[in-house]
PDB file of N, CA and C in Angstrom:
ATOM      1  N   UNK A 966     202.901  82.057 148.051  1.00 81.00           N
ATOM      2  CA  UNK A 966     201.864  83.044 148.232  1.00 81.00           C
ATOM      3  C   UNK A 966     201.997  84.158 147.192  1.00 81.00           C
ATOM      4  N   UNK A 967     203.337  84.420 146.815  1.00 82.00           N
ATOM      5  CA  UNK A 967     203.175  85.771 145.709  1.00 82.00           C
ATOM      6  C   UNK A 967     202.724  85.336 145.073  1.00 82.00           C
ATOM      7  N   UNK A 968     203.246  83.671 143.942  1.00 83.00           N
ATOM      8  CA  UNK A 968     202.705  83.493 142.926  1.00 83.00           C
ATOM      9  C   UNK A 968     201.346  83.236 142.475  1.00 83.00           C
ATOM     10  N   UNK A 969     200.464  83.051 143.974  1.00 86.00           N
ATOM     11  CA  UNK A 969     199.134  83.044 144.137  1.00 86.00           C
ATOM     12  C   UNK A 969     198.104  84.652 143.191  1.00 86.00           C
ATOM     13  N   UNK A 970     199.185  85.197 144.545  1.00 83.00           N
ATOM     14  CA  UNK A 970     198.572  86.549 143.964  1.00 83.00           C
ATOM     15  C   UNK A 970     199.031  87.196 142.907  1.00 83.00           C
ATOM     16  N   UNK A 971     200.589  86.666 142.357  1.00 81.00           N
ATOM     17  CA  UNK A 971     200.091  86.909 140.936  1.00 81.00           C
ATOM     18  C   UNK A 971     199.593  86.533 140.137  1.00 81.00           C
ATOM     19  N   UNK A 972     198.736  85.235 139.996  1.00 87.00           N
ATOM     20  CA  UNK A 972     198.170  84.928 139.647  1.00 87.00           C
ATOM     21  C   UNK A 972     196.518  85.795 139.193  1.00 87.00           C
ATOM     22  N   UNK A 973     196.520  85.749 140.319  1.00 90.00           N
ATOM     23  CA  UNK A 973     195.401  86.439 140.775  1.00 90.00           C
ATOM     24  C   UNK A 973     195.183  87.909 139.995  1.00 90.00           C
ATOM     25  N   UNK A 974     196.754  88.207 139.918  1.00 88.00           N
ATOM     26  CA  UNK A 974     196.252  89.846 138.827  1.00 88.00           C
ATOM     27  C   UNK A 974     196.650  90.658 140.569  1.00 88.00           C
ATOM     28  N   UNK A 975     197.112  90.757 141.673  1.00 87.00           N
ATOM     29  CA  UNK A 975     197.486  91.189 142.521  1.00 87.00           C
ATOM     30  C   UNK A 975     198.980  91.237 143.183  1.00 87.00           C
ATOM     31  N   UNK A 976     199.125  92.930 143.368  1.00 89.00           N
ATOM     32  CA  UNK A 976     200.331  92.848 143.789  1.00 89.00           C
ATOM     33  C   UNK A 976     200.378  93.351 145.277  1.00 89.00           C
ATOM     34  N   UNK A 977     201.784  92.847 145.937  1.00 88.00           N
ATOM     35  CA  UNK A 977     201.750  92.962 147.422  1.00 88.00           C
ATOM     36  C   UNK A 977     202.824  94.106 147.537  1.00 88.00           C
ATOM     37  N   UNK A 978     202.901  94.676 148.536  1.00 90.00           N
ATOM     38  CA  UNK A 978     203.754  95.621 149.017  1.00 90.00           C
ATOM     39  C   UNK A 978     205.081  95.607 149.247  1.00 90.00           C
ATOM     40  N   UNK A 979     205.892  96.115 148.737  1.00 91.00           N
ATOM     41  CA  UNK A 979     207.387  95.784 149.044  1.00 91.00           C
ATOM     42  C   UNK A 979     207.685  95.063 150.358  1.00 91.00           C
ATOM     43  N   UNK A 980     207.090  95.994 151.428  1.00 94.00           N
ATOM     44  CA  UNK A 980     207.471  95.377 152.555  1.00 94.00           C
ATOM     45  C   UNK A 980     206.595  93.618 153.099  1.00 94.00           C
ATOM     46  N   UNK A 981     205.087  93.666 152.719  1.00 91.00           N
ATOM     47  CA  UNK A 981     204.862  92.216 152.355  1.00 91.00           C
ATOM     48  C   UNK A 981     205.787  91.353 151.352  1.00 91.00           C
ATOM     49  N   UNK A 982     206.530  91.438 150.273  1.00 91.00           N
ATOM     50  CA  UNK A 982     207.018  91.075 149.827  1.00 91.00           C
ATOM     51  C   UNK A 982     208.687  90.267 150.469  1.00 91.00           C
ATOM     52  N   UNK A 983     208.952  91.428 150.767  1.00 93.00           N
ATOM     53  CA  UNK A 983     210.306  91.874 151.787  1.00 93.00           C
ATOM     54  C   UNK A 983     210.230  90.690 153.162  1.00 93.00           C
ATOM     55  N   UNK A 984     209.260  90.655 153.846  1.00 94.00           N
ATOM     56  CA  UNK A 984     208.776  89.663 154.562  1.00 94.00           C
ATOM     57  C   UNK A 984     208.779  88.028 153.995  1.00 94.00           C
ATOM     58  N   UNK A 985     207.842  87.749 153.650  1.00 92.00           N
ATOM     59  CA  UNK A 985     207.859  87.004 152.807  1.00 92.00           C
ATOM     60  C   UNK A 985     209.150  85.857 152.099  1.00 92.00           C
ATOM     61  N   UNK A 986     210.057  86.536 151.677  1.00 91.00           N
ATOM     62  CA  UNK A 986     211.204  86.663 151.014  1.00 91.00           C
ATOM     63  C   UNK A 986     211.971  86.523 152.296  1.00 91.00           C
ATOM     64  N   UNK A 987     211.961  87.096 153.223  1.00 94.00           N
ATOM     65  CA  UNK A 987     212.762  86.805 154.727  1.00 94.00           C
ATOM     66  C   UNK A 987     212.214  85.086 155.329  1.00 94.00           C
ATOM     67  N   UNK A 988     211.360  84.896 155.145  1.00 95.00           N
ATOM     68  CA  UNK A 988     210.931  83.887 156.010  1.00 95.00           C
ATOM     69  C   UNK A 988     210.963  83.076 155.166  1.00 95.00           C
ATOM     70  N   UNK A 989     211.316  82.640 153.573  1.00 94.00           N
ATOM     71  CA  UNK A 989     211.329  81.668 153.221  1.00 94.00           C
ATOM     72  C   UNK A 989     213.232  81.704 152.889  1.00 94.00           C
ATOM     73  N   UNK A 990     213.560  82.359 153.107  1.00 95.00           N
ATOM     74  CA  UNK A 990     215.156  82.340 153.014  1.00 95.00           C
ATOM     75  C   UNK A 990     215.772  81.918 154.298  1.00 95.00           C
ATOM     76  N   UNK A 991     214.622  81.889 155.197  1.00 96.00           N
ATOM     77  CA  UNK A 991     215.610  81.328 156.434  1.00 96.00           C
ATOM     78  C   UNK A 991     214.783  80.053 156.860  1.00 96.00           C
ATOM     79  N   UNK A 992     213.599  79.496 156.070  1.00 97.00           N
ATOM     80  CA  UNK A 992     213.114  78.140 155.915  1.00 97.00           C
ATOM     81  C   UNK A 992     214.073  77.523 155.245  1.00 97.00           C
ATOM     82  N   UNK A 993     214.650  77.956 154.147  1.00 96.00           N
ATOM     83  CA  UNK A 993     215.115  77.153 153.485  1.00 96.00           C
ATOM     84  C   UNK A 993     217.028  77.406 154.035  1.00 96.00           C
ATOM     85  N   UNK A 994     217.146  78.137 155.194  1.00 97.00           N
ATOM     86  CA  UNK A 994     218.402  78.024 156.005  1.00 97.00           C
ATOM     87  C   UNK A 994     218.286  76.566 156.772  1.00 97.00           C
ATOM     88  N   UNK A 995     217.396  76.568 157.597  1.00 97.00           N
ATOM     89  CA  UNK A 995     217.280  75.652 158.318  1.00 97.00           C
ATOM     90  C   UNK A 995     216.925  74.305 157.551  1.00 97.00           C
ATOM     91  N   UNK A 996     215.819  73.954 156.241  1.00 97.00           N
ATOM     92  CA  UNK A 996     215.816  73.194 155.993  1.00 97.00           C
ATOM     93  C   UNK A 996     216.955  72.270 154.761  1.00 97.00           C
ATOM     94  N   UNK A 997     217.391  73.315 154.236  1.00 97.00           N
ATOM     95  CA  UNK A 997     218.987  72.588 153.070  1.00 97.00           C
ATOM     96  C   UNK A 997     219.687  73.936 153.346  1.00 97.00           C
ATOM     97  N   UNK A 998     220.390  73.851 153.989  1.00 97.00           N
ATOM     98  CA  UNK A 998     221.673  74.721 154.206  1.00 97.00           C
ATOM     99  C   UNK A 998     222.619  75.153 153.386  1.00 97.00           C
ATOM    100  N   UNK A 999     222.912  73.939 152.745  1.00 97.00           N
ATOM    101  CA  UNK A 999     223.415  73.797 151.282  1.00 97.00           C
ATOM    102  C   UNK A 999     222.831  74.797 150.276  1.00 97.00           C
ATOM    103  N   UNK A1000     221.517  75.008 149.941  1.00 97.00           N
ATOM    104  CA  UNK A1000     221.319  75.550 148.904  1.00 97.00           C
ATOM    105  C   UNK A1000     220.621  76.769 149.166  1.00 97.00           C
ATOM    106  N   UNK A1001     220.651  77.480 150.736  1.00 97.00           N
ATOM    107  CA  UNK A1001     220.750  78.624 151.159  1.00 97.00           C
ATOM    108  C   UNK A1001     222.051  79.416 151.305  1.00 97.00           C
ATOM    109  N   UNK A1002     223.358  78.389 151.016  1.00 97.00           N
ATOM    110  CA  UNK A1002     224.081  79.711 151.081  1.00 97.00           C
ATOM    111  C   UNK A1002     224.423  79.589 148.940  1.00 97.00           C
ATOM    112  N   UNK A1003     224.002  78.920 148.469  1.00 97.00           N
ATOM    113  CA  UNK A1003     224.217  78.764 147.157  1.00 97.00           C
ATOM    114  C   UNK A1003     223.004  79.952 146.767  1.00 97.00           C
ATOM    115  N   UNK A1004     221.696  80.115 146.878  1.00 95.00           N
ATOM    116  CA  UNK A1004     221.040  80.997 147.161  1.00 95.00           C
ATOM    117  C   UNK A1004     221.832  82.369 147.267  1.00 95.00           C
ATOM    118  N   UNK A1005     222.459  82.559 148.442  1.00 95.00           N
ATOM    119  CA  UNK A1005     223.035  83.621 148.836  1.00 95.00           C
ATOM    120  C   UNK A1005     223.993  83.923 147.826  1.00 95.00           C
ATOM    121  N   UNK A1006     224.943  83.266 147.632  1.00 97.00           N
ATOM    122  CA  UNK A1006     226.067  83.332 146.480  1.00 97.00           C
ATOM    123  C   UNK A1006     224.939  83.914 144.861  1.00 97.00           C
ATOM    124  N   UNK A1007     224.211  83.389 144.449  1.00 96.00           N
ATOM    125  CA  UNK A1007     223.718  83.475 142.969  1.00 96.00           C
ATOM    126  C   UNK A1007     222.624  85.222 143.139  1.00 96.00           C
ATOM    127  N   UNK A1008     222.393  85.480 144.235  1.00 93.00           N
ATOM    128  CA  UNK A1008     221.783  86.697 144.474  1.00 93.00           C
ATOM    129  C   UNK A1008     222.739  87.981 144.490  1.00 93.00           C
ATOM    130  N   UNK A1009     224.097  87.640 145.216  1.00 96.00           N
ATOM    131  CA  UNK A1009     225.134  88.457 145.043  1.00 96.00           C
ATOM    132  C   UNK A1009     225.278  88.762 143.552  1.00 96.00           C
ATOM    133  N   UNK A1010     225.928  87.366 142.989  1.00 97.00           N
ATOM    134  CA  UNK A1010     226.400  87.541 141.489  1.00 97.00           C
ATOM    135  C   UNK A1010     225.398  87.978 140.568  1.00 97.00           C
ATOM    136  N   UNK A1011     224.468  87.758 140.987  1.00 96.00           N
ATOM    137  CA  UNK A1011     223.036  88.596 140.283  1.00 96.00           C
ATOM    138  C   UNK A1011     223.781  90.062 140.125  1.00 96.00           C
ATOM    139  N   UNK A1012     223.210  90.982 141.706  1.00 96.00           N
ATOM    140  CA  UNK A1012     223.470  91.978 141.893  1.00 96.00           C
ATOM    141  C   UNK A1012     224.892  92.251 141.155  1.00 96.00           C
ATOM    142  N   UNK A1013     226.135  92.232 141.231  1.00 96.00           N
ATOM    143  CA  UNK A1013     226.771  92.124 140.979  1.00 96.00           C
ATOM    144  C   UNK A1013     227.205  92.296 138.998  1.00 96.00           C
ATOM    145  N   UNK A1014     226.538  91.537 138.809  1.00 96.00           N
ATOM    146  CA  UNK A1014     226.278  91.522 136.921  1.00 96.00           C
ATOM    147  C   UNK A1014     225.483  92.350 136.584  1.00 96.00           C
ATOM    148  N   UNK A1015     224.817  92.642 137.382  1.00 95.00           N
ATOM    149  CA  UNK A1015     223.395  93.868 136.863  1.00 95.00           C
ATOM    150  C   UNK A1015     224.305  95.550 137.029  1.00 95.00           C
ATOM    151  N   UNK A1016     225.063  95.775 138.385  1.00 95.00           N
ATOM    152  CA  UNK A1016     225.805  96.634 138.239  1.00 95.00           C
ATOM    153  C   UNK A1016     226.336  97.041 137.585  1.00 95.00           C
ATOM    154  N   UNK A1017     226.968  95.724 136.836  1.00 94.00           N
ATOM    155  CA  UNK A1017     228.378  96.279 135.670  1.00 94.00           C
ATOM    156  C   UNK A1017     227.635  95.987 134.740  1.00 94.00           C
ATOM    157  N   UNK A1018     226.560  95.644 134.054  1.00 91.00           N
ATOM    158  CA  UNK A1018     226.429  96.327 133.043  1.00 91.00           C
ATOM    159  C   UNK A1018     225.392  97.619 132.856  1.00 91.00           C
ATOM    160  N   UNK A1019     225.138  97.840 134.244  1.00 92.00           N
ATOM    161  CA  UNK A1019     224.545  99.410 134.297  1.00 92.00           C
ATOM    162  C   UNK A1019     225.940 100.143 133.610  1.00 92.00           C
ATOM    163  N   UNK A1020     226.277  99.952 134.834  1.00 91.00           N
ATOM    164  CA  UNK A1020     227.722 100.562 134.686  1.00 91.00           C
ATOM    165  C   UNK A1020     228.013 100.592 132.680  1.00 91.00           C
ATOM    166  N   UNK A1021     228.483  99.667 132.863  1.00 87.00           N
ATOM    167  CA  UNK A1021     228.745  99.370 131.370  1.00 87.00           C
ATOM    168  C   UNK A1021     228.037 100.462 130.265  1.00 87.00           C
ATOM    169  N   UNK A1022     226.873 100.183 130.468  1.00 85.00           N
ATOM    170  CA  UNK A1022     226.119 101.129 129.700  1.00 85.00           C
ATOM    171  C   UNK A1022     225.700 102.357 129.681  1.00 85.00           C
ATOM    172  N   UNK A1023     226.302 103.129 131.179  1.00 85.00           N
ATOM    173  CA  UNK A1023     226.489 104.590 131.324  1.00 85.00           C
ATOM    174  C   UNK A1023     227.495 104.929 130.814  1.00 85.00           C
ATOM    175  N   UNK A1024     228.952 104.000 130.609  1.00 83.00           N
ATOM    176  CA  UNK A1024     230.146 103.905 130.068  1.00 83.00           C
ATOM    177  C   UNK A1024     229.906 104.411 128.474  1.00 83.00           C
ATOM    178  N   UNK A1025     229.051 103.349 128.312  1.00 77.00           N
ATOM    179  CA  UNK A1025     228.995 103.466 126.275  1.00 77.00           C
ATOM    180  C   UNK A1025     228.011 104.627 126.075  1.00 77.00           C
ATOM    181  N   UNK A1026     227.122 105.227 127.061  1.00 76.00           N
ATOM    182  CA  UNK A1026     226.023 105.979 126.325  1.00 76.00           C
ATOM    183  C   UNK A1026     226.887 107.464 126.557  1.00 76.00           C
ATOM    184  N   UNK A1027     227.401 107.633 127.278  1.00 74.00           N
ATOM    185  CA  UNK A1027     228.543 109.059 127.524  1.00 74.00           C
ATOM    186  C   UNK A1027     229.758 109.217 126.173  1.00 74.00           C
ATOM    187  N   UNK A1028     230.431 107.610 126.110  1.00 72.00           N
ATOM    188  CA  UNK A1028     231.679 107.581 125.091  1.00 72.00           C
ATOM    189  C   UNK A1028     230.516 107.562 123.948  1.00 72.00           C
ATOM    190  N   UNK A1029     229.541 106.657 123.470  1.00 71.00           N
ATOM    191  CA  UNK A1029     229.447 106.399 121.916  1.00 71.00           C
ATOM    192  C   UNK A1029     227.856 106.760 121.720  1.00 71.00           C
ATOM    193  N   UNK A1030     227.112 107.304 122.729  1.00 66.00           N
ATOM    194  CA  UNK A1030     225.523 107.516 122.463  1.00 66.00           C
ATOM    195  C   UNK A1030     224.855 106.563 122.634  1.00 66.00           C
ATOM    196  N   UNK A1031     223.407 107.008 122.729  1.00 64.00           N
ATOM    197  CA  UNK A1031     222.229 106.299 123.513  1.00 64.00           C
ATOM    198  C   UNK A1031     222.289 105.105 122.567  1.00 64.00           C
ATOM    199  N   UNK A1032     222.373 105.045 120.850  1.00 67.00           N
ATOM    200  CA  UNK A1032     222.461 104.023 120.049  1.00 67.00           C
ATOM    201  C   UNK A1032     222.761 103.102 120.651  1.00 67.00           C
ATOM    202  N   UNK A1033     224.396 102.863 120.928  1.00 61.00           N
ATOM    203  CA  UNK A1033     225.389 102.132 121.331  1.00 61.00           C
ATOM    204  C   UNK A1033     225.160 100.987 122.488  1.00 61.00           C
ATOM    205  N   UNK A1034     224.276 102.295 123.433  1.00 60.00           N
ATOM    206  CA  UNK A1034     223.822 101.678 124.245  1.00 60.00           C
ATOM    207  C   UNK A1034     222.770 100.493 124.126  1.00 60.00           C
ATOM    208  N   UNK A1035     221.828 101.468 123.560  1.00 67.00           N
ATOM    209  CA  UNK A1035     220.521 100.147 123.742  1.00 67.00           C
ATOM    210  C   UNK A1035     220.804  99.434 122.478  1.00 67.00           C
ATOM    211  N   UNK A1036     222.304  98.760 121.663  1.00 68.00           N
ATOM    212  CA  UNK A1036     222.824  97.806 121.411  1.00 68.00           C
ATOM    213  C   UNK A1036     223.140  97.070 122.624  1.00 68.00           C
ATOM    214  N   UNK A1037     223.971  97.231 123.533  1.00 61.00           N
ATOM    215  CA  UNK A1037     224.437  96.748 124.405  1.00 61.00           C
ATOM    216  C   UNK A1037     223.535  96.116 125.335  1.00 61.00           C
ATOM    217  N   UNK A1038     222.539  96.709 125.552  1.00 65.00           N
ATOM    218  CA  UNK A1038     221.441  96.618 126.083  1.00 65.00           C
ATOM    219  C   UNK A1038     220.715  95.104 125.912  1.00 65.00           C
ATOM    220  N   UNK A1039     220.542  94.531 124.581  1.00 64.00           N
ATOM    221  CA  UNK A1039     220.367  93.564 123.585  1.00 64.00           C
ATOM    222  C   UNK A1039     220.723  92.616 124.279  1.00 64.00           C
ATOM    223  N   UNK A1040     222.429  92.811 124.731  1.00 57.00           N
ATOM    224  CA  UNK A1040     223.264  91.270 125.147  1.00 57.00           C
ATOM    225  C   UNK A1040     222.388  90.358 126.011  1.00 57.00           C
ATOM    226  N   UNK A1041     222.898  88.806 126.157  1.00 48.00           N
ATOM    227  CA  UNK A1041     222.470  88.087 126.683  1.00 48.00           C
ATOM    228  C   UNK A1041     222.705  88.571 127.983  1.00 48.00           C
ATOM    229  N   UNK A1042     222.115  87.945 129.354  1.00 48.00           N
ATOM    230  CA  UNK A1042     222.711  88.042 130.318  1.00 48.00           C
ATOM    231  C   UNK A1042     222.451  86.825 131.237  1.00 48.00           C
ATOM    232  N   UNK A1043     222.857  86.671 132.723  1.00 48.00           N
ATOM    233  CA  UNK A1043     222.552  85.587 133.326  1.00 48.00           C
ATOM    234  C   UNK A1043     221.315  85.328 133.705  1.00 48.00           C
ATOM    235  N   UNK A1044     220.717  84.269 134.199  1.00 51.00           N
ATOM    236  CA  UNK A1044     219.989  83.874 134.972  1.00 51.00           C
ATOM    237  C   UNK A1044     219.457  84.556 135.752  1.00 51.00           C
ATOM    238  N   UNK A1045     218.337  85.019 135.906  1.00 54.00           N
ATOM    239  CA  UNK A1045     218.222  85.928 137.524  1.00 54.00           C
ATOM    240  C   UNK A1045     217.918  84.780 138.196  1.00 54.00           C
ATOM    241  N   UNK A1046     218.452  85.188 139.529  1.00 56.00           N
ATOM    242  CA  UNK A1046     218.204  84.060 140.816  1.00 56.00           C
ATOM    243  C   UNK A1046     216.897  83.985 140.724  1.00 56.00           C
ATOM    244  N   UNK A1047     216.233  82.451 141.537  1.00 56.00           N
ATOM    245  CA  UNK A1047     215.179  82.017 142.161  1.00 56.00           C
ATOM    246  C   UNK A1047     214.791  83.106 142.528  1.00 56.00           C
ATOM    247  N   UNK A1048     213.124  83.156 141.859  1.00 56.00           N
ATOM    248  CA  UNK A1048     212.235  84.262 142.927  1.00 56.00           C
ATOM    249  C   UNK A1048     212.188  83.885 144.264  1.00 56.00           C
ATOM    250  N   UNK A1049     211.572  84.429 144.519  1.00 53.00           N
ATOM    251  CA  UNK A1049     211.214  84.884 146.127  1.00 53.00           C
ATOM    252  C   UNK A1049     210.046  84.023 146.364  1.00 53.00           C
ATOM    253  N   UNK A1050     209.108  83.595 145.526  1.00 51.00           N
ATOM    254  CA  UNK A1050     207.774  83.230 145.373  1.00 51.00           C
ATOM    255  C   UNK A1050     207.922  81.769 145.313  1.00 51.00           C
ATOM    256  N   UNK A1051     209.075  81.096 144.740  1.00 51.00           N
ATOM    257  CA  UNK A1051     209.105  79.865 145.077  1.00 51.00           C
ATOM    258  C   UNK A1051     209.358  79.241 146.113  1.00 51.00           C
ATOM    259  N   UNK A1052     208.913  78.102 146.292  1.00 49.00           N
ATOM    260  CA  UNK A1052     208.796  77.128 147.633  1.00 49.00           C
ATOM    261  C   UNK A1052     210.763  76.914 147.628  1.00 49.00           C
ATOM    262  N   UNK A1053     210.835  77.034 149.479  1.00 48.00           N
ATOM    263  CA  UNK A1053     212.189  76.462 149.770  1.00 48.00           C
ATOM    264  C   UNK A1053     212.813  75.479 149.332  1.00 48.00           C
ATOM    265  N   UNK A1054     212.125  73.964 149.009  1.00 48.00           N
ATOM    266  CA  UNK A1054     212.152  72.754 148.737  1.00 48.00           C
ATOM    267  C   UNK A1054     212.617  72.441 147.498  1.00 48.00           C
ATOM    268  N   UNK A1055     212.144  73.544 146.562  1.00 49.00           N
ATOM    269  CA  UNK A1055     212.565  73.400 144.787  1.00 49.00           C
ATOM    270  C   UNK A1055     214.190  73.582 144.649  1.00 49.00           C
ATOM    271  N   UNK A1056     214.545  72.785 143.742  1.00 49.00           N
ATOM    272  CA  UNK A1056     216.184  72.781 143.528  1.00 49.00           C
ATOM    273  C   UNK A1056     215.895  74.078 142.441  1.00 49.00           C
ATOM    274  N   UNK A1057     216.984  74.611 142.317  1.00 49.00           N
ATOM    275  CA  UNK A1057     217.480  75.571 141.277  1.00 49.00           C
ATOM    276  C   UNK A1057     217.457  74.881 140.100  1.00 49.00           C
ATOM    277  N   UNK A1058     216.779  75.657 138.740  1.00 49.00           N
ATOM    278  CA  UNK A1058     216.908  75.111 137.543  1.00 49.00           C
ATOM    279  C   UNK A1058     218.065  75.036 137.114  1.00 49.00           C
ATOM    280  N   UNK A1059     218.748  73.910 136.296  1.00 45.00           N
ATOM    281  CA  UNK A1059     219.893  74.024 135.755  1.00 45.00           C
ATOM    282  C   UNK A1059     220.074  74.334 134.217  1.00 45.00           C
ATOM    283  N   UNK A1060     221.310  75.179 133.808  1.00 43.00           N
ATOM    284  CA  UNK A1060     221.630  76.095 132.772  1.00 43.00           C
ATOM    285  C   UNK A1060     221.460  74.658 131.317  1.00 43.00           C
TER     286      UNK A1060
END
């Protein structure tokens, strides 16, 4: 349904969103279990990598300036997890 409406040129409300995102995370509990808590795991490490290199880059823009930073900024980074907008059923793309 999001990707409908983004399609569409429409955006939904955090908390429609938020919803949404609840009920297909616990479709896809009940229907592969397996790749709801793998789900769970790759959303952490998301969060998790995005921190440290916030982090990271409040680090370098204090020690070496804003330059430094939005070098750093540049780097590759991971994968963001599966949207929210995709169907339960889809396997995770592989790297």
């Amino acid at each position: 349904m999001l990707a409908i409406k983004a399609e569409q040129g429409m955006d939904v409300s955090p908390q429609v969103r938020d919803h949404l995102t609840g009920l297909q995370l616990a479709a896809l509990q009940v229907a592969h279990p397996h790749e709801y808590r793998v789900r769970l795991v790759r959303d952490e490490l998301h969060v998790a990598v995005v921190g440290q290199r916030e982090a990271e880059i409040a680090n370098l823009t204090v020690q070496s300036g804003p330059r430094a930073a939005a070098r750093h900024q540049g780097r590759t980074t991971l994968p963001s997890p599966r949207r929210p907008d995709q169907l339960a059923g889809n396997r995770p793309e592989q790297p």
